Amino acid sequence: MATAELRQNDGTIAITFSNGATGAFPFIWLKDNDPAGFHPQTQERVTDLTAIDLDVKASAVEADDSTLTISWDGEDTKTVYQLDWLAAHVPGQYAADPAKTGFKHWRTDLGADGIPRANAKEVLESDAALKEWLKQTQIFGYSIVEGLDDNTEAGMDVARRIGFLRETNFGVTFEVQSKPNPNNLAYTPIALPLHTDLTNQELPPGFQFLHCLANEAVGGGSLFCDGYAIAEDLQKEDPEAFELLSTVSVPFRFHDGEVDIRARKKVINLDEDGTIIEICFNAHLADIFDLEPTLMTRYYRAYRKYMAMTRSKDYVVTLKLKGGEMVVFDNRRVLHGRDAFDPNTGFRHLHGCYVDRGEFESRLRVLSR
Amino acid sequence: MATAELRQNDGTIAITFSNGATGAFPFIWLKDNDPAGFHPQTQERVTDLTAIDLDVKASAVEADDSTLTISWDGEDTKTVYQLDWLAAHVPGQYAADPAKTGFKHWRTDLGADGIPRANAKEVLESDAALKEWLKQTQIFGYSIVEGLDDNTEAGMDVARRIGFLRETNFGVTFEVQSKPNPNNLAYTPIALPLHTDLTNQELPPGFQFLHCLANEAVGGGSLFCDGYAIAEDLQKEDPEAFELLSTVSVPFRFHDGEVDIRARKKVINLDEDGTIIEICFNAHLADIFDLEPTLMTRYYRAYRKYMAMTRSKDYVVTLKLKGGEMVVFDNRRVLHGRDAFDPNTGFRHLHGCYVDRGEFESRLRVLSR
């Protein structure tokens, strides 16, 4: 049995729910969230807040087993709220979100054997397998899907189980292979140090999918490291470097004959609670740094330190992808790279695409209904 | 004639350019930006910063009319930089960017007559007309394109002159008309108070294109206001409200049978220099606010004040779009809405799409080459 107490002094209703949990609910918030104020079909909010007095006052409140009923000062109609709904929306607490799986940071000792694996046919056919694969991919930041058909659509079909593909200036999908007149280092056979893709975009792509169709050349191993784990360790080992990388933005740029796309980004991005939510690290796309000279020298020290950590044997995991395998990773967390390969010794061909975090998280929520 | 001075004490080279401008260039920055350190075809940076000593020292420097030549401590090879390039990249100064046109904030007194107009045929056929239209659209945050053909592709073709269309859960393009079983209030005939679209996305769409194919119903006028102008005025009139709206994020959400897309956003977003760069305001998509009770009450006051300003006669401009016209606006700056319309009195049909700021700015840069 819940109890509710009217507190005119701070303009809230204090509720103690039957399980002992408590919450203070401001009058204005209760008015704004009148259950009648949502469109019955679209579920969007249609309450007009400007028609509500900021100083609106409740005059009486009554709780029973499942509902809370409020009388309002100077109004005849009462408003009824479900207690379950109120308990799920206690002010000051984030609502539950099935897309928030948490993260398990990893370092080299997790090893290539620790990477989650899923079977393409199962992910394509079973929602339960899809959900489990998405959860593991988000927790670790990367995974491998095995058993793909030998055509360029096979990996993309798996990605589309999540949502539509994120288009970029490189197209909706892209071929990673050595090409004449490359406009991007990925399209050469040279080694690629660890990086995140498209840091020159305001929103770099979320999850990346690289379906390996052939990997017969000598070299061409794939390298990964967990940018969150590195940032976490940096914060402990070198707080000044962490502070600089998480507060100072630097310019990134990609330009070719068709586009000139620029963005300023911080290498380490935190949310309002100080949690690491994004890594933007790409030495190829780093534009000419434009910081004040004294800050510049300090920044270079911090930036170079993070860079060195991305290549350290403590953090890097090496995989040699096989034909029929697809590596999937959160491009805004897990850095990727490759060893140089010799295109004269065999064919190396990856087919890639991106799906943004928004679609990824949405799919996890819908699958959790 | 430029002059250059070696300053071992702070590790920079101080240059006075022939026009009198000056700059201090840190040794480590000069090494990192060795002209040989960029891939000749992709123009991407290939210098390996970890191979450069953080304490690298220049031992001699020499300037002539067009170049700066540096000798490095303990190295035989010298590095030659173009003085023009150095002048364009003075540390502490942002490099020139042709996409930064500046903004002209507007209020009701600018009136519907002040909106920039362009002709569809000219924008489709002339790069100069395209560039001028993009500049004006960015400066004012909105514009009208006239003379479109009477088919749903006509407006989209104009948008594609800029770049590819931004896909969302509503598709690559969308129809704004009254529909049975709507999943979005836009697809009903009810009034839509002023808002920005898809604030529930991590990156709400940049520029929006609404091609009017028919607007024969009674009602259905289009409303616009400049969210930057309102934020600017709020900052002067009510600094506490501005502070709350620019530092506290609130949850947004859209969910239907297919998706459940959520993001936390601030209503007013500033860059590191305190400049307003984005407005996220959408009462329909506002999720249940989850702030601490005392902050909640203060926040509601600020939020409701901004909301009231978006509807004030000081800020709102009303247009009745005609068939063959397309309104284009920066969805992250200019709020849009509409009067209710009566679907029994005539047909109202808008065809819409989005192009993100990244593509928009890239096109301005490429057209400025």
XYZ file of C-alpha atoms in Angstrom:
738
model
C 0.000 0.000 0.000
C 1.498 3.313 -1.107
C 1.195 6.505 0.936
C 1.299 10.042 -0.407
C 1.902 13.312 1.368
C 1.193 16.796 0.037
C 4.097 19.196 0.645
C 2.997 22.713 -0.132
C 6.306 24.172 1.087
C 8.368 22.703 -1.781
C 5.511 22.096 -4.220
C 5.811 18.318 -4.389
C 3.923 15.178 -3.524
C 6.079 12.753 -1.555
C 5.186 9.138 -2.261
C 6.271 6.037 -0.399
C 5.609 3.054 -2.640
C 4.541 -0.323 -1.296
C 8.085 -1.721 -1.746
C 9.478 1.062 0.445
C 10.927 3.174 -2.407
C 10.227 6.885 -2.195
C 10.052 9.852 -4.552
C 9.197 13.558 -4.560
C 7.056 14.614 -7.532
C 6.796 18.350 -8.295
C 3.261 19.645 -8.974
C 4.272 21.175 -12.330
C 5.794 17.861 -13.434
C 2.619 15.984 -12.461
C 0.478 18.438 -14.451
C 2.798 18.199 -17.457
C 2.562 14.409 -17.329
C -1.216 14.142 -17.011
C -1.948 10.784 -18.714
C -4.589 12.537 -20.828
C -1.871 14.758 -22.310
C -0.468 12.174 -24.726
C -1.838 11.493 -28.211
C -3.656 8.125 -28.108
C -2.148 6.878 -31.384
C 1.281 8.486 -31.690
C 1.941 8.492 -27.907
C 3.541 11.904 -28.388
C 3.045 14.612 -25.783
C 0.225 17.023 -26.678
C -0.142 18.807 -23.330
C 0.399 22.528 -23.831
C 2.754 23.495 -21.054
C 2.189 27.213 -21.634
C -1.463 26.657 -20.586
C -0.325 25.335 -17.200
C 0.352 27.809 -14.397
C 3.945 27.393 -13.164
C 2.593 27.839 -9.623
C -0.101 25.189 -10.031
C -0.980 23.699 -6.622
C -2.392 20.343 -5.621
C -5.051 20.657 -2.948
C -5.559 17.003 -2.017
C -4.012 13.642 -2.801
C -5.154 10.106 -2.286
C -3.364 6.813 -2.942
C -4.811 3.324 -3.175
C -3.200 0.028 -4.218
C -2.552 1.041 -7.806
C -3.360 4.703 -8.367
C -2.706 8.202 -7.120
C -5.515 10.753 -7.425
C -4.771 14.456 -7.238
C -7.219 17.348 -6.739
C -5.958 20.710 -8.014
C -6.489 24.093 -6.429
C -9.389 25.870 -8.164
C -10.195 22.984 -10.533
C -13.088 20.554 -10.487
C -11.475 17.671 -12.349
C -9.038 15.325 -10.674
C -6.061 13.571 -12.288
C -5.381 9.874 -11.809
C -1.871 8.400 -12.201
C -0.815 4.770 -12.122
C 1.521 4.134 -9.192
C 3.594 1.727 -11.282
C 4.202 4.470 -13.787
C 5.165 6.947 -11.066
C 7.526 4.410 -9.489
C 9.256 4.015 -12.873
C 9.693 7.786 -13.246
C 10.899 9.028 -9.868
C 12.444 12.487 -10.461
C 16.223 12.375 -10.162
C 16.464 8.769 -11.373
C 17.069 7.740 -14.979
C 14.251 5.547 -16.304
C 15.155 1.938 -17.086
C 16.581 1.480 -20.592
C 17.018 -2.040 -22.003
C 19.617 -0.659 -24.442
C 22.002 0.130 -21.598
C 23.848 -3.152 -21.226
C 26.943 -1.719 -19.553
C 30.445 -2.195 -20.971
C 33.171 -4.673 -20.196
C 36.508 -2.989 -20.892
C 39.161 -5.315 -22.287
C 42.909 -5.347 -22.810
C 45.251 -7.704 -24.638
C 44.878 -10.322 -21.910
C 41.240 -10.848 -22.947
C 42.893 -12.092 -26.122
C 41.428 -12.744 -29.488
C 39.705 -15.768 -27.936
C 37.559 -13.485 -25.789
C 35.767 -11.842 -28.685
C 32.068 -12.811 -28.745
C 31.034 -14.920 -31.748
C 27.661 -15.444 -33.405
C 26.379 -17.468 -36.322
C 25.022 -15.533 -39.317
C 22.135 -17.914 -40.008
C 20.969 -17.778 -36.391
C 21.180 -13.995 -36.255
C 19.228 -13.741 -39.501
C 16.495 -16.143 -38.427
C 16.100 -15.756 -34.667
C 15.221 -12.595 -32.776
C 16.587 -14.149 -29.594
C 19.947 -14.811 -31.281
C 19.923 -11.289 -32.726
C 19.291 -9.756 -29.306
C 21.991 -11.826 -27.600
C 24.523 -10.959 -30.321
C 23.712 -7.223 -30.045
C 24.071 -7.303 -26.272
C 27.453 -9.047 -26.422
C 28.641 -6.730 -29.194
C 27.764 -3.690 -27.117
C 29.224 -5.052 -23.881
C 32.590 -5.881 -25.476
C 32.451 -3.302 -28.268
C 33.181 -5.933 -30.882
C 32.221 -9.394 -32.113
C 32.617 -11.797 -35.019
C 29.777 -13.199 -37.099
C 30.674 -16.502 -38.713
C 29.263 -18.570 -41.543
C 28.425 -15.786 -44.014
C 27.661 -16.615 -47.614
C 30.343 -15.692 -50.128
C 28.714 -12.607 -51.626
C 28.847 -8.908 -50.839
C 25.231 -8.753 -49.640
C 25.601 -11.440 -46.966
C 27.181 -9.226 -44.319
C 24.972 -6.268 -45.172
C 21.880 -8.423 -44.667
C 23.062 -9.174 -41.150
C 23.625 -5.451 -40.495
C 20.140 -4.634 -41.823
C 18.652 -6.908 -39.159
C 19.475 -4.001 -36.846
C 18.361 -1.096 -39.014
C 19.112 0.921 -42.115
C 22.735 1.484 -43.113
C 24.395 4.826 -42.422
C 25.361 6.524 -45.669
C 28.611 8.522 -45.823
C 30.655 10.164 -48.578
C 32.098 6.690 -49.208
C 28.623 5.362 -50.017
C 26.112 3.144 -48.218
C 28.582 0.267 -48.399
C 32.277 0.282 -49.275
C 34.962 -2.072 -50.534
C 38.200 -2.254 -48.570
C 40.803 -3.381 -51.078
C 43.886 -1.970 -52.742
C 42.709 0.369 -55.524
C 44.380 2.616 -58.081
C 44.095 6.357 -57.261
C 42.873 5.795 -53.693
C 41.121 8.705 -51.934
C 41.571 6.996 -48.569
C 44.437 5.109 -46.967
C 42.155 2.129 -46.382
C 42.199 1.660 -50.148
C 45.992 1.174 -50.241
C 47.990 -1.873 -49.078
C 49.900 0.071 -46.399
C 49.631 -0.588 -42.674
C 46.896 1.324 -40.880
C 47.680 2.217 -37.289
C 44.728 1.892 -34.931
C 42.043 4.515 -35.425
C 38.323 5.192 -35.395
C 36.682 5.992 -38.743
C 35.426 9.343 -39.997
C 36.351 11.526 -37.039
C 35.948 14.384 -39.527
C 32.179 13.934 -39.340
C 30.034 15.701 -36.771
C 28.680 12.261 -35.820
C 31.207 9.575 -36.742
C 29.504 6.308 -37.704
C 28.477 4.029 -34.832
C 28.868 0.320 -35.489
C 31.064 -0.860 -38.331
C 30.666 -4.148 -40.221
C 33.571 -5.591 -42.200
C 32.696 -8.790 -44.027
C 35.827 -10.629 -45.128
C 35.352 -12.109 -48.592
C 39.020 -12.931 -49.108
C 42.190 -12.534 -47.075
C 44.798 -14.506 -48.983
C 47.543 -11.896 -49.184
C 50.608 -12.147 -46.959
C 50.026 -9.727 -44.054
C 46.769 -7.866 -43.583
C 46.074 -8.998 -40.022
C 43.376 -6.974 -38.271
C 44.245 -5.075 -35.104
C 41.831 -3.901 -32.417
C 42.034 -2.155 -29.076
C 39.405 -0.939 -26.621
C 39.609 2.856 -26.619
C 37.521 3.021 -23.431
C 39.952 0.768 -21.549
C 42.878 2.922 -22.674
C 41.088 6.113 -21.621
C 40.231 4.564 -18.259
C 43.866 3.647 -17.642
C 45.085 7.026 -18.854
C 42.798 8.729 -16.371
C 44.525 6.842 -13.542
C 48.096 7.036 -14.859
C 48.160 10.544 -16.283
C 45.211 12.674 -15.156
C 46.529 15.792 -16.925
C 46.650 13.983 -20.272
C 43.115 12.652 -19.714
C 41.893 16.131 -18.811
C 43.349 17.658 -21.983
C 42.040 14.935 -24.290
C 38.569 15.129 -22.777
C 38.215 18.937 -22.795
C 40.182 20.278 -25.783
C 38.877 19.709 -29.294
C 41.050 19.526 -32.391
C 40.110 19.758 -36.077
C 39.652 16.743 -38.368
C 39.234 16.874 -42.126
C 38.714 14.655 -45.154
C 38.858 16.177 -48.612
C 38.991 14.819 -52.109
C 37.630 15.917 -55.478
C 34.013 15.666 -54.308
C 33.867 16.664 -50.650
C 35.585 18.645 -47.913
C 34.145 17.467 -44.598
C 35.440 18.951 -41.358
C 34.609 18.679 -37.673
C 36.218 19.568 -34.360
C 36.250 16.675 -31.893
C 37.697 15.748 -28.552
C 39.669 12.483 -28.490
C 37.875 11.377 -25.291
C 34.223 12.364 -24.920
C 32.392 12.212 -21.604
C 28.719 12.540 -20.743
C 27.451 14.920 -18.080
C 28.186 12.320 -15.393
C 31.824 11.996 -16.512
C 31.345 8.571 -18.102
C 33.389 7.871 -21.263
C 30.968 7.683 -24.184
C 33.080 8.168 -27.302
C 36.634 7.984 -28.616
C 37.605 9.959 -31.746
C 41.104 9.025 -32.761
C 42.386 9.175 -36.306
C 45.879 10.423 -37.064
C 45.257 10.268 -40.846
C 42.303 12.611 -40.620
C 43.755 14.917 -37.972
C 43.805 18.350 -39.548
C 46.456 20.940 -38.722
C 46.164 21.503 -34.961
C 45.285 25.110 -34.165
C 45.736 25.409 -30.395
C 47.564 28.212 -28.609
C 51.344 27.471 -28.652
C 51.660 26.685 -24.932
C 48.542 24.518 -24.931
C 49.716 22.913 -28.189
C 52.895 21.538 -26.641
C 51.016 20.133 -23.640
C 48.336 18.721 -25.930
C 50.869 16.944 -28.145
C 52.269 15.215 -25.086
C 48.816 13.929 -24.087
C 47.789 13.019 -27.629
C 51.029 11.171 -28.363
C 50.678 9.254 -25.109
C 47.182 8.033 -26.028
C 48.500 7.130 -29.490
C 51.357 5.106 -28.024
C 48.899 3.237 -25.780
C 46.753 2.275 -28.794
C 49.761 0.408 -30.164
C 50.941 -1.118 -26.911
C 51.110 -4.877 -26.441
C 48.964 -4.306 -23.324
C 45.958 -3.276 -25.385
C 46.165 -4.617 -28.946
C 44.447 -7.792 -30.095
C 45.350 -9.231 -33.518
C 42.969 -11.349 -35.589
C 43.395 -12.687 -39.063
C 39.900 -12.643 -40.518
C 38.937 -15.597 -42.669
C 36.634 -15.590 -45.671
C 33.034 -15.915 -44.424
C 33.732 -14.017 -41.184
C 32.541 -10.511 -40.394
C 33.977 -8.375 -37.623
C 31.527 -5.923 -36.053
C 32.651 -3.155 -33.721
C 31.559 0.083 -32.119
C 33.582 2.509 -34.223
C 33.260 5.169 -31.532
C 34.845 2.925 -28.914
C 37.010 0.189 -30.436
C 39.917 1.333 -32.606
C 40.807 -0.800 -35.597
C 43.818 -1.066 -37.856
C 45.667 -3.569 -40.009
C 49.118 -4.776 -40.809
C 50.461 -3.950 -44.250
C 49.801 -6.614 -46.869
C 51.395 -7.564 -50.145
C 48.740 -7.428 -52.859
C 51.014 -9.516 -55.121
C 50.685 -12.552 -52.853
C 46.921 -12.875 -52.901
C 43.590 -11.092 -52.813
C 42.332 -9.208 -49.739
C 38.778 -7.937 -49.887
C 36.518 -6.662 -47.118
C 33.009 -5.348 -47.738
C 31.857 -2.818 -45.192
C 29.005 -0.699 -43.913
C 27.914 1.202 -40.810
C 24.797 1.237 -38.607
C 24.538 4.095 -36.134
C 24.183 3.699 -32.387
C 20.651 5.110 -32.502
C 19.379 2.243 -34.671
C 21.429 -0.305 -32.710
C 19.986 0.769 -29.359
C 16.489 1.062 -30.781
C 16.666 -2.561 -31.985
C 17.805 -3.708 -28.531
C 14.825 -1.894 -26.963
C 12.302 -3.293 -29.419
C 13.682 -6.822 -28.995
C 13.363 -6.392 -25.210
C 9.623 -5.618 -25.301
C 60.220 39.617 -46.437
C 59.467 37.360 -43.468
C 61.749 37.023 -40.465
C 62.028 34.032 -38.175
C 63.488 33.721 -34.705
C 64.408 30.533 -32.891
C 63.170 30.520 -29.281
C 64.715 27.597 -27.427
C 63.192 28.710 -24.107
C 59.596 27.970 -25.136
C 60.359 25.569 -27.999
C 58.891 27.670 -30.794
C 59.867 29.533 -33.908
C 58.482 33.067 -33.925
C 57.706 34.301 -37.428
C 56.892 37.811 -38.557
C 55.290 37.567 -41.992
C 55.829 40.181 -44.685
C 52.372 41.674 -44.001
C 53.303 42.229 -40.350
C 51.278 39.284 -38.968
C 53.070 37.139 -36.415
C 52.858 33.610 -35.071
C 54.671 31.250 -32.694
C 55.101 27.715 -34.086
C 56.042 24.936 -31.627
C 58.862 22.612 -32.768
C 56.735 19.484 -32.234
C 53.926 20.964 -34.360
C 56.379 21.807 -37.157
C 57.740 18.246 -37.127
C 54.221 16.767 -37.103
C 53.322 18.943 -40.108
C 56.376 18.194 -42.228
C 55.024 18.555 -45.794
C 56.501 15.133 -46.629
C 54.255 13.566 -43.982
C 51.059 13.590 -46.049
C 50.059 10.885 -48.544
C 50.476 12.310 -52.064
C 47.163 10.949 -53.343
C 44.805 10.846 -50.366
C 46.314 13.944 -48.690
C 45.854 12.142 -45.378
C 48.468 12.467 -42.648
C 50.942 9.568 -42.635
C 53.568 11.017 -40.289
C 54.023 8.697 -37.334
C 53.954 11.003 -34.347
C 55.237 8.293 -32.011
C 58.475 8.306 -34.039
C 58.998 12.003 -33.226
C 60.730 12.946 -29.994
C 58.437 15.211 -27.933
C 61.516 17.259 -27.069
C 62.629 17.649 -30.686
C 64.665 20.859 -31.112
C 65.287 23.092 -34.090
C 68.920 24.174 -34.332
C 68.690 26.795 -37.082
C 66.033 28.552 -39.097
C 66.131 30.623 -42.232
C 63.365 32.506 -44.037
C 63.305 33.872 -47.565
C 60.476 35.405 -49.591
C 58.369 32.274 -49.759
C 59.806 29.524 -47.560
C 61.036 28.699 -44.086
C 63.847 26.167 -43.754
C 64.508 24.436 -40.456
C 67.570 22.450 -39.369
C 66.939 19.960 -36.579
C 69.223 19.116 -33.708
C 71.129 15.915 -34.507
C 69.618 15.479 -37.994
C 71.173 15.995 -41.391
C 68.011 16.683 -43.386
C 66.269 20.030 -43.284
C 62.548 20.681 -43.604
C 61.154 23.348 -45.907
C 57.714 24.927 -45.285
C 55.819 27.377 -47.480
C 55.360 30.695 -45.659
C 51.856 31.067 -47.137
C 50.885 27.779 -45.587
C 52.353 28.755 -42.202
C 50.543 32.118 -42.337
C 47.266 30.267 -42.898
C 47.867 27.977 -39.901
C 49.098 30.235 -37.115
C 48.635 28.292 -33.841
C 45.801 29.740 -31.788
C 43.846 30.905 -34.837
C 41.138 28.887 -36.574
C 41.978 28.266 -40.226
C 39.758 29.981 -42.790
C 36.629 27.987 -43.623
C 34.452 29.010 -46.580
C 31.525 27.145 -44.985
C 31.425 29.610 -42.084
C 29.164 32.324 -43.476
C 28.083 33.757 -40.134
C 24.425 33.990 -39.108
C 21.932 36.817 -39.264
C 19.449 36.370 -36.421
C 15.908 37.425 -37.273
C 12.676 38.199 -35.464
C 9.140 38.837 -36.658
C 10.084 42.304 -37.916
C 12.213 40.686 -40.632
C 8.844 39.438 -41.801
C 7.988 36.779 -44.286
C 9.266 39.147 -46.993
C 12.806 38.863 -45.620
C 13.154 35.169 -46.356
C 15.739 34.523 -49.108
C 14.283 33.101 -52.328
C 15.894 31.092 -55.111
C 14.708 29.604 -58.384
C 14.747 25.822 -58.683
C 15.905 25.735 -62.300
C 18.813 28.076 -61.559
C 19.883 26.113 -58.491
C 19.748 22.889 -60.501
C 21.733 24.239 -63.436
C 24.181 26.778 -62.033
C 26.867 26.161 -59.414
C 27.029 29.907 -58.746
C 23.282 30.007 -58.034
C 23.604 26.909 -55.863
C 26.407 28.479 -53.835
C 24.572 31.774 -53.369
C 21.385 29.964 -52.283
C 23.307 27.822 -49.773
C 25.028 30.873 -48.314
C 21.773 32.773 -47.884
C 20.049 29.704 -46.433
C 22.785 29.315 -43.850
C 22.957 33.011 -42.967
C 19.192 33.288 -42.352
C 18.589 29.651 -41.439
C 15.810 29.361 -43.985
C 14.844 30.079 -47.584
C 12.242 29.317 -50.212
C 12.928 27.652 -53.550
C 10.332 28.552 -56.176
C 9.296 27.099 -59.496
C 9.471 23.397 -58.680
C 7.868 20.871 -60.995
C 4.695 19.257 -59.720
C 6.106 15.864 -58.749
C 7.565 14.418 -55.577
C 11.094 14.136 -56.978
C 11.421 17.823 -57.908
C 12.302 19.068 -54.434
C 14.465 16.065 -53.658
C 16.525 16.728 -56.802
C 17.255 20.225 -55.508
C 18.294 18.782 -52.124
C 20.562 16.238 -53.852
C 22.481 19.100 -55.462
C 23.954 19.491 -51.966
C 24.565 15.854 -51.095
C 22.910 12.570 -50.241
C 19.708 12.595 -48.210
C 19.780 11.730 -44.514
C 17.790 8.595 -43.823
C 15.770 8.343 -40.606
C 13.193 5.922 -39.218
C 10.645 7.847 -41.305
C 12.543 6.901 -44.466
C 14.795 8.770 -46.896
C 11.876 11.018 -47.840
C 8.513 11.466 -46.145
C 5.002 12.651 -46.936
C 3.447 15.239 -44.648
C -0.276 14.749 -45.000
C -3.160 13.631 -42.844
C -3.026 9.815 -42.657
C -5.048 7.113 -40.935
C -3.248 5.543 -37.918
C -0.535 8.206 -37.750
C 2.683 7.374 -35.849
C 3.627 11.053 -35.745
C 1.650 14.224 -35.087
C 2.863 15.651 -38.416
C 0.645 13.036 -40.054
C -2.531 14.403 -38.423
C -4.393 17.630 -39.274
C -3.868 19.167 -35.821
C -1.849 22.314 -35.165
C 1.853 21.778 -34.554
C 3.457 24.266 -32.185
C 6.943 25.360 -33.181
C 9.595 22.693 -32.794
C 12.733 21.178 -34.262
C 12.473 17.670 -35.708
C 13.798 14.432 -34.255
C 15.330 15.744 -31.055
C 15.177 12.110 -29.948
C 18.110 11.345 -32.266
C 21.708 11.649 -31.164
C 22.244 13.910 -34.192
C 18.945 15.509 -35.203
C 18.755 16.089 -38.972
C 20.418 19.259 -40.252
C 18.625 20.971 -43.118
C 15.009 20.124 -43.842
C 13.307 20.419 -47.221
C 9.510 20.611 -47.459
C 8.232 20.744 -51.031
C 4.616 21.907 -51.143
C 2.687 19.938 -53.747
C -0.732 21.125 -52.599
C -2.003 23.422 -49.865
C -5.690 23.870 -50.653
C -7.158 23.071 -47.239
C -8.440 25.849 -45.010
C -5.685 26.531 -42.458
C -2.299 24.842 -42.610
C -0.179 28.006 -42.596
C 3.505 27.381 -41.878
C 5.105 29.008 -38.847
C 8.800 29.672 -38.309
C 10.974 31.303 -35.690
C 14.722 31.699 -35.305
C 15.723 29.630 -32.291
C 19.139 31.336 -32.167
C 17.541 34.800 -31.921
C 15.304 33.623 -29.092
C 18.240 32.067 -27.234
C 20.263 35.263 -27.706
C 17.446 37.366 -26.243
C 16.853 34.893 -23.414
C 20.518 35.146 -22.454
C 20.095 38.902 -21.970
C 16.645 38.870 -20.378
C 16.900 35.817 -18.156
C 20.479 34.563 -17.717
C 19.442 31.857 -15.248
C 16.999 30.352 -17.744
C 19.667 30.465 -20.464
C 22.170 28.807 -18.141
C 19.774 25.970 -17.293
C 18.742 25.333 -20.903
C 22.353 25.323 -22.082
C 23.779 23.042 -19.368
C 21.029 20.596 -18.313
C 19.997 17.828 -20.688
C 16.569 16.220 -20.755
C 15.392 12.978 -22.378
C 13.606 12.783 -25.733
C 11.960 9.704 -27.187
C 10.061 8.475 -30.227
C 8.565 5.003 -30.197
C 6.157 3.129 -32.403
C 5.759 -0.488 -33.465
C 9.147 -0.559 -35.188
C 11.531 1.641 -33.225
C 12.263 3.142 -29.822
C 14.814 5.917 -30.331
C 15.989 7.958 -27.361
C 18.542 10.680 -26.721
C 19.329 13.215 -24.017
C 19.746 16.738 -25.352
C 20.116 20.272 -24.108
C 17.629 22.776 -25.525
C 20.400 25.297 -26.219
C 23.768 23.916 -27.294
C 26.961 25.966 -27.235
C 30.404 25.321 -28.664
C 33.559 25.632 -26.573
C 33.626 29.378 -27.231
C 30.065 29.839 -25.909
C 28.545 30.396 -29.356
C 25.028 28.996 -29.898
C 25.306 26.122 -32.380
C 22.115 24.110 -31.963
C 18.563 24.293 -30.661
C 16.716 21.074 -29.733
C 13.140 21.892 -28.908
C 10.274 19.481 -29.356
C 7.488 19.261 -26.795
C 5.893 16.265 -28.574
C 9.066 14.216 -28.278
C 10.035 15.377 -24.803
C 10.197 12.231 -22.680
C 9.327 12.220 -18.987
C 11.743 14.707 -17.393
C 13.961 13.001 -14.818
C 15.720 15.861 -13.027
C 16.073 16.204 -9.268
C 12.861 17.741 -7.817
C 14.359 21.133 -6.941
C 16.172 21.416 -10.276
C 13.016 20.185 -12.020
C 10.925 23.106 -10.825
C 13.589 25.636 -11.864
C 14.046 23.862 -15.186
C 10.320 23.936 -15.977
C 10.334 27.694 -15.460
C 13.205 28.135 -17.958
C 11.844 25.623 -20.457
C 8.334 27.086 -20.399
C 9.773 30.557 -20.899
C 11.662 29.470 -24.047
C 8.483 27.722 -25.241
C 6.414 30.872 -24.742
C 8.980 32.897 -26.708
C 8.771 30.463 -29.659
C 5.087 31.379 -29.957
C 5.433 35.101 -29.348
C 4.400 37.640 -31.979
C 7.930 39.054 -31.602
C 9.516 35.977 -33.145
C 7.036 34.067 -35.309
C 6.801 34.444 -39.081
C 3.808 32.902 -40.888
C 3.907 31.782 -44.512
C 1.297 29.991 -46.524
C 3.282 27.798 -48.875
C 1.968 27.521 -52.431
C 2.204 24.509 -54.704
C 5.598 24.569 -56.439
C 7.362 26.190 -53.475
C 9.796 24.453 -51.157
C 10.814 25.812 -47.781
C 14.325 24.881 -46.661
C 15.552 25.443 -43.124
C 18.255 24.514 -40.670
C 16.283 22.146 -38.468
C 18.798 22.621 -35.654
C 18.266 26.367 -35.606
C 14.911 27.404 -37.064
C 11.804 25.988 -35.386
C 8.844 25.166 -37.584
C 5.169 24.530 -36.962
C 1.812 24.836 -38.638
C -1.713 25.951 -38.028
C -4.367 23.252 -37.861
C -6.080 22.554 -41.173
C -9.394 21.069 -42.196
C -8.713 18.092 -44.479
C -12.342 18.239 -45.640
C -11.795 21.594 -47.362
C -8.946 20.588 -49.651
C -5.749 18.627 -50.035
C -2.530 19.530 -48.179
C 0.562 17.628 -49.179
C 4.222 18.337 -48.426
C 7.045 16.054 -49.526
C 10.100 16.224 -47.312
C 13.686 15.137 -46.777
C 16.788 16.100 -44.818
C 20.425 16.817 -45.705
C 22.836 17.012 -42.787
C 25.017 20.004 -41.954
C 28.156 18.029 -42.825
C 27.111 17.619 -46.458
C 25.782 21.171 -46.628
C 29.043 22.690 -45.404
C 31.118 20.368 -47.568
C 29.225 21.553 -50.663
C 29.833 25.206 -49.727
C 33.572 24.468 -49.395
C 33.800 22.602 -52.694
C 31.877 25.351 -54.515
C 34.283 27.901 -53.021
C 37.406 26.248 -54.469
